[in-house]
């Protein structure tokens, strides 16, 4: 379980997050919704170690992540809204690089493991024609796909994704939904920021509404819940 307690974050004199608290349980897909610029990405950046936070604590299985950040980062993955891939590499080279970060001792065995893990994902996202091309030549959607594959390679216990549906074609979107279901079935955690309320209803078990610098409302059991989209849209408009 990942527990976030009273998280606060400011940029200069601008308070973005103030006392944000929520819990993430295994075998769940969580959504984070809110207006543009409200702090959704800031939350993911804090939880993934990209940003420091001034107040509060984040506990993984009861232990403060700050006590052993390296071990924590090995258990998580973060897919940002902008592809962070090294664009002078090919897709194949980039996956090899990412895999070497988590498994630094190169060997033929490791190479075989990478191939075994990457091949189904490459096929799932129709990436076979692009793996030997430079990432800088990719479209936005194709960059998003290679970023998703790279994030998934080390089988993270917790997967943070920032607006992952943007730029994906319908088949890739269906593939991502399939990965979310696999995460749930394997006892993992997914937290995704999302603008599309109907998509949130389709893929999320629980949705957090970020408003007024904190978690303003929590929607439980949102799948098939006809009242969720109506209420969420109403809150976002207010």
Tab-separated table of C-alpha atoms in Angstrom:
chain	number	residue	atom	x	y	z
A	1	UNK	CA	0.000	0.000	0.000
A	2	UNK	CA	1.132	3.537	-0.777
A	3	UNK	CA	-0.040	6.110	1.745
A	4	UNK	CA	0.224	9.851	1.123
A	5	UNK	CA	-0.180	12.003	4.241
A	6	UNK	CA	-0.585	15.797	4.236
A	7	UNK	CA	1.601	16.407	1.187
A	8	UNK	CA	2.316	20.078	0.493
A	9	UNK	CA	4.258	21.693	-2.333
A	10	UNK	CA	4.919	25.293	-3.340
A	11	UNK	CA	6.667	26.972	-6.254
A	12	UNK	CA	8.185	30.171	-4.903
A	13	UNK	CA	5.235	31.822	-3.109
A	14	UNK	CA	2.583	29.868	-4.972
A	15	UNK	CA	1.059	27.021	-2.946
A	16	UNK	CA	0.119	24.220	-5.337
A	17	UNK	CA	-0.637	21.367	-2.930
A	18	UNK	CA	-1.781	21.799	0.647
A	19	UNK	CA	-2.374	18.757	2.842
A	20	UNK	CA	-2.980	16.212	0.074
A	21	UNK	CA	-3.811	12.805	1.561
A	22	UNK	CA	-4.973	9.531	0.004
A	23	UNK	CA	-4.179	5.828	-0.025
A	24	UNK	CA	-3.455	3.450	-2.907
A	25	UNK	CA	-4.210	-0.226	-2.388
A	26	UNK	CA	-2.861	-3.136	-4.472
A	27	UNK	CA	-4.983	-4.521	-7.319
A	28	UNK	CA	-6.540	-1.139	-8.082
A	29	UNK	CA	-6.452	1.438	-10.851
A	30	UNK	CA	-6.821	4.954	-9.496
A	31	UNK	CA	-7.638	8.108	-11.402
A	32	UNK	CA	-6.689	11.678	-10.558
A	33	UNK	CA	-8.854	14.395	-12.099
A	34	UNK	CA	-8.934	18.185	-11.805
A	35	UNK	CA	-8.712	21.383	-13.800
A	36	UNK	CA	-5.622	22.276	-15.814
A	37	UNK	CA	-2.800	23.595	-13.653
A	38	UNK	CA	-4.392	22.392	-10.419
A	39	UNK	CA	-1.428	20.195	-9.423
A	40	UNK	CA	-2.111	16.700	-10.755
A	41	UNK	CA	1.276	16.411	-12.460
A	42	UNK	CA	2.929	17.910	-9.388
A	43	UNK	CA	1.525	15.064	-7.294
A	44	UNK	CA	2.970	12.477	-9.688
A	45	UNK	CA	6.309	14.270	-9.747
A	46	UNK	CA	6.434	14.242	-5.948
A	47	UNK	CA	5.446	10.581	-5.713
A	48	UNK	CA	7.994	9.541	-8.338
A	49	UNK	CA	10.868	11.475	-6.768
A	50	UNK	CA	11.163	14.061	-9.542
A	51	UNK	CA	10.219	16.833	-7.120
A	52	UNK	CA	10.759	17.263	-3.402
A	53	UNK	CA	7.841	18.239	-1.172
A	54	UNK	CA	8.059	20.624	1.770
A	55	UNK	CA	5.636	18.915	4.128
A	56	UNK	CA	4.005	15.537	4.592
A	57	UNK	CA	5.147	11.965	4.098
A	58	UNK	CA	4.787	9.121	1.632
A	59	UNK	CA	4.767	5.608	3.072
A	60	UNK	CA	5.224	2.408	1.085
A	61	UNK	CA	4.107	-0.593	3.119
A	62	UNK	CA	4.432	1.554	6.238
A	63	UNK	CA	7.980	2.774	5.532
A	64	UNK	CA	8.858	6.358	4.630
A	65	UNK	CA	10.145	6.397	1.046
A	66	UNK	CA	12.691	9.084	1.980
A	67	UNK	CA	14.531	6.542	4.144
A	68	UNK	CA	15.503	4.470	1.100
A	69	UNK	CA	14.622	6.313	-2.089
A	70	UNK	CA	16.719	4.036	-4.291
A	71	UNK	CA	14.801	0.914	-3.254
A	72	UNK	CA	11.522	2.782	-3.686
A	73	UNK	CA	12.384	3.923	-7.221
A	74	UNK	CA	13.152	0.353	-8.235
A	75	UNK	CA	9.544	-0.538	-7.411
A	76	UNK	CA	7.860	2.263	-9.325
A	77	UNK	CA	7.544	3.509	-12.890
A	78	UNK	CA	6.543	6.946	-14.157
A	79	UNK	CA	5.237	7.698	-17.637
A	80	UNK	CA	5.150	11.511	-18.014
A	81	UNK	CA	2.826	13.340	-20.390
A	82	UNK	CA	5.795	14.340	-22.548
A	83	UNK	CA	7.998	11.512	-23.782
A	84	UNK	CA	11.294	11.588	-21.888
A	85	UNK	CA	13.037	9.152	-24.208
A	86	UNK	CA	16.536	9.863	-25.528
A	87	UNK	CA	15.654	10.881	-29.055
A	88	UNK	CA	19.070	10.165	-30.573
A	89	UNK	CA	18.561	6.459	-29.822
A	90	UNK	CA	16.474	3.993	-31.749
A	91	UNK	CA	13.484	2.431	-30.018
A	92	UNK	CA	15.447	-0.792	-29.574
A	93	UNK	CA	18.459	1.014	-28.126
A	94	UNK	CA	16.276	2.991	-25.750
A	95	UNK	CA	14.639	-0.125	-24.309
A	96	UNK	CA	18.065	-1.707	-23.884
A	97	UNK	CA	19.254	1.410	-22.049
A	98	UNK	CA	16.236	1.510	-19.717
A	99	UNK	CA	16.558	-2.195	-18.963
A	100	UNK	CA	20.239	-1.748	-18.115
A	101	UNK	CA	19.322	0.904	-15.535
A	102	UNK	CA	17.284	-1.633	-13.561
A	103	UNK	CA	19.502	-4.619	-14.384
A	104	UNK	CA	23.013	-3.146	-14.759
A	105	UNK	CA	24.966	-6.380	-15.177
A	106	UNK	CA	24.829	-7.000	-18.886
A	107	UNK	CA	24.795	-10.598	-20.053
A	108	UNK	CA	23.308	-12.755	-22.736
A	109	UNK	CA	20.813	-13.988	-20.177
A	110	UNK	CA	19.694	-10.430	-19.463
A	111	UNK	CA	19.442	-9.754	-23.187
A	112	UNK	CA	17.187	-12.760	-23.567
A	113	UNK	CA	15.081	-11.578	-20.620
A	114	UNK	CA	14.666	-8.167	-22.226
A	115	UNK	CA	13.595	-9.741	-25.488
A	116	UNK	CA	11.110	-11.939	-23.673
A	117	UNK	CA	9.595	-9.003	-21.788
A	118	UNK	CA	9.669	-6.459	-24.598
A	119	UNK	CA	8.389	-8.555	-27.508
A	120	UNK	CA	4.748	-8.868	-26.324
A	121	UNK	CA	4.630	-5.144	-25.564
A	122	UNK	CA	6.115	-4.201	-28.923
A	123	UNK	CA	3.502	-6.362	-30.603
A	124	UNK	CA	0.690	-5.025	-28.404
A	125	UNK	CA	1.426	-1.449	-29.488
A	126	UNK	CA	2.285	-2.264	-33.140
A	127	UNK	CA	5.821	-0.967	-32.694
A	128	UNK	CA	7.674	-3.539	-34.825
A	129	UNK	CA	8.222	-1.159	-37.806
A	130	UNK	CA	9.705	1.548	-35.561
A	131	UNK	CA	12.154	-0.246	-33.282
A	132	UNK	CA	15.198	0.390	-35.480
A	133	UNK	CA	14.286	3.995	-36.232
A	134	UNK	CA	15.467	7.022	-34.261
A	135	UNK	CA	12.966	8.165	-31.649
A	136	UNK	CA	13.264	11.750	-32.882
A	137	UNK	CA	11.540	10.619	-36.098
A	138	UNK	CA	8.515	9.257	-34.191
A	139	UNK	CA	5.113	10.913	-34.090
A	140	UNK	CA	3.771	12.024	-30.709
A	141	UNK	CA	1.669	8.884	-30.392
A	142	UNK	CA	4.565	6.603	-31.287
A	143	UNK	CA	6.797	8.332	-28.732
A	144	UNK	CA	4.067	7.753	-26.172
A	145	UNK	CA	4.042	4.041	-27.012
A	146	UNK	CA	7.798	3.588	-26.579
A	147	UNK	CA	7.576	5.467	-23.283
A	148	UNK	CA	4.813	3.148	-22.064
A	149	UNK	CA	6.787	0.048	-23.058
A	150	UNK	CA	9.924	1.334	-21.310
A	151	UNK	CA	7.958	2.045	-18.132
A	152	UNK	CA	6.493	-1.446	-18.066
A	153	UNK	CA	9.681	-3.451	-18.652
A	154	UNK	CA	10.779	-3.930	-15.040
A	155	UNK	CA	7.304	-5.007	-13.828
A	156	UNK	CA	6.779	-2.077	-11.415
A	157	UNK	CA	4.697	-2.515	-8.281
A	158	UNK	CA	3.358	1.013	-8.733
A	159	UNK	CA	2.837	2.705	-12.088
A	160	UNK	CA	2.268	6.459	-12.296
A	161	UNK	CA	1.022	7.799	-15.637
A	162	UNK	CA	0.369	11.411	-16.604
A	163	UNK	CA	-2.347	11.717	-19.256
A	164	UNK	CA	-1.269	8.523	-21.053
A	165	UNK	CA	-4.250	8.431	-23.418
A	166	UNK	CA	-3.288	11.626	-25.244
A	167	UNK	CA	-2.091	10.830	-28.745
A	168	UNK	CA	-2.836	7.107	-28.619
A	169	UNK	CA	-4.823	5.519	-31.435
A	170	UNK	CA	-7.818	3.298	-30.507
A	171	UNK	CA	-5.846	0.049	-30.739
A	172	UNK	CA	-3.044	1.388	-28.533
A	173	UNK	CA	-5.624	2.680	-26.056
A	174	UNK	CA	-7.157	-0.792	-25.874
A	175	UNK	CA	-3.669	-2.220	-25.350
A	176	UNK	CA	-3.039	0.165	-22.460
A	177	UNK	CA	-6.360	-0.797	-20.873
A	178	UNK	CA	-5.233	-4.429	-21.118
A	179	UNK	CA	-2.003	-3.604	-19.266
A	180	UNK	CA	-4.009	-1.903	-16.535
A	181	UNK	CA	-6.071	-5.056	-16.085
A	182	UNK	CA	-2.874	-7.120	-15.919
A	183	UNK	CA	-1.534	-4.806	-13.213
A	184	UNK	CA	-4.679	-5.314	-11.163
A	185	UNK	CA	-4.657	-9.075	-11.632
A	186	UNK	CA	-1.044	-9.207	-10.422
A	187	UNK	CA	-1.662	-7.186	-7.272
A	188	UNK	CA	-0.066	-3.976	-8.561
A	189	UNK	CA	-1.100	-0.316	-8.268
A	190	UNK	CA	-1.839	2.140	-11.074
A	191	UNK	CA	-2.362	5.891	-10.606
A	192	UNK	CA	-3.248	7.849	-13.734
A	193	UNK	CA	-4.097	11.506	-14.324
A	194	UNK	CA	-6.886	11.832	-16.821
A	195	UNK	CA	-9.073	14.522	-18.398
A	196	UNK	CA	-11.609	12.264	-20.101
A	197	UNK	CA	-14.248	11.560	-17.450
A	198	UNK	CA	-15.870	8.763	-19.480
A	199	UNK	CA	-12.486	7.071	-19.903
A	200	UNK	CA	-11.922	7.426	-16.158
A	201	UNK	CA	-15.219	5.657	-15.545
A	202	UNK	CA	-14.149	2.854	-17.872
A	203	UNK	CA	-10.671	2.149	-16.500
A	204	UNK	CA	-10.596	3.336	-12.873
A	205	UNK	CA	-11.852	1.708	-9.706
A	206	UNK	CA	-11.490	4.869	-7.633
A	207	UNK	CA	-11.107	8.484	-8.737
A	208	UNK	CA	-9.706	11.365	-6.691
A	209	UNK	CA	-10.832	14.916	-7.477
A	210	UNK	CA	-8.092	17.483	-6.832
A	211	UNK	CA	-9.559	20.878	-6.015
A	212	UNK	CA	-8.563	23.809	-3.804
A	213	UNK	CA	-5.039	22.356	-3.383
A	214	UNK	CA	-6.192	19.071	-1.803
A	215	UNK	CA	-8.189	15.921	-2.501
A	216	UNK	CA	-11.629	17.488	-2.483
A	217	UNK	CA	-13.631	14.348	-3.201
A	218	UNK	CA	-13.094	10.605	-3.644
A	219	UNK	CA	-15.316	8.580	-5.956
A	220	UNK	CA	-15.475	4.864	-5.137
A	221	UNK	CA	-16.577	2.034	-7.461
A	222	UNK	CA	-16.818	4.347	-10.467
A	223	UNK	CA	-17.074	1.623	-13.119
A	224	UNK	CA	-20.626	1.588	-14.406
A	225	UNK	CA	-21.596	4.281	-11.913
A	226	UNK	CA	-23.878	6.603	-13.877
A	227	UNK	CA	-23.754	9.317	-11.234
A	228	UNK	CA	-19.949	9.654	-11.288
A	229	UNK	CA	-19.514	11.420	-14.659
A	230	UNK	CA	-22.367	13.831	-13.966
A	231	UNK	CA	-21.129	14.788	-10.518
A	232	UNK	CA	-17.469	14.960	-11.574
A	233	UNK	CA	-18.210	17.263	-14.510
A	234	UNK	CA	-20.341	19.443	-12.244
A	235	UNK	CA	-17.510	19.745	-9.718
A	236	UNK	CA	-14.940	20.518	-12.418
A	237	UNK	CA	-17.115	23.316	-13.781
A	238	UNK	CA	-17.625	24.934	-10.390
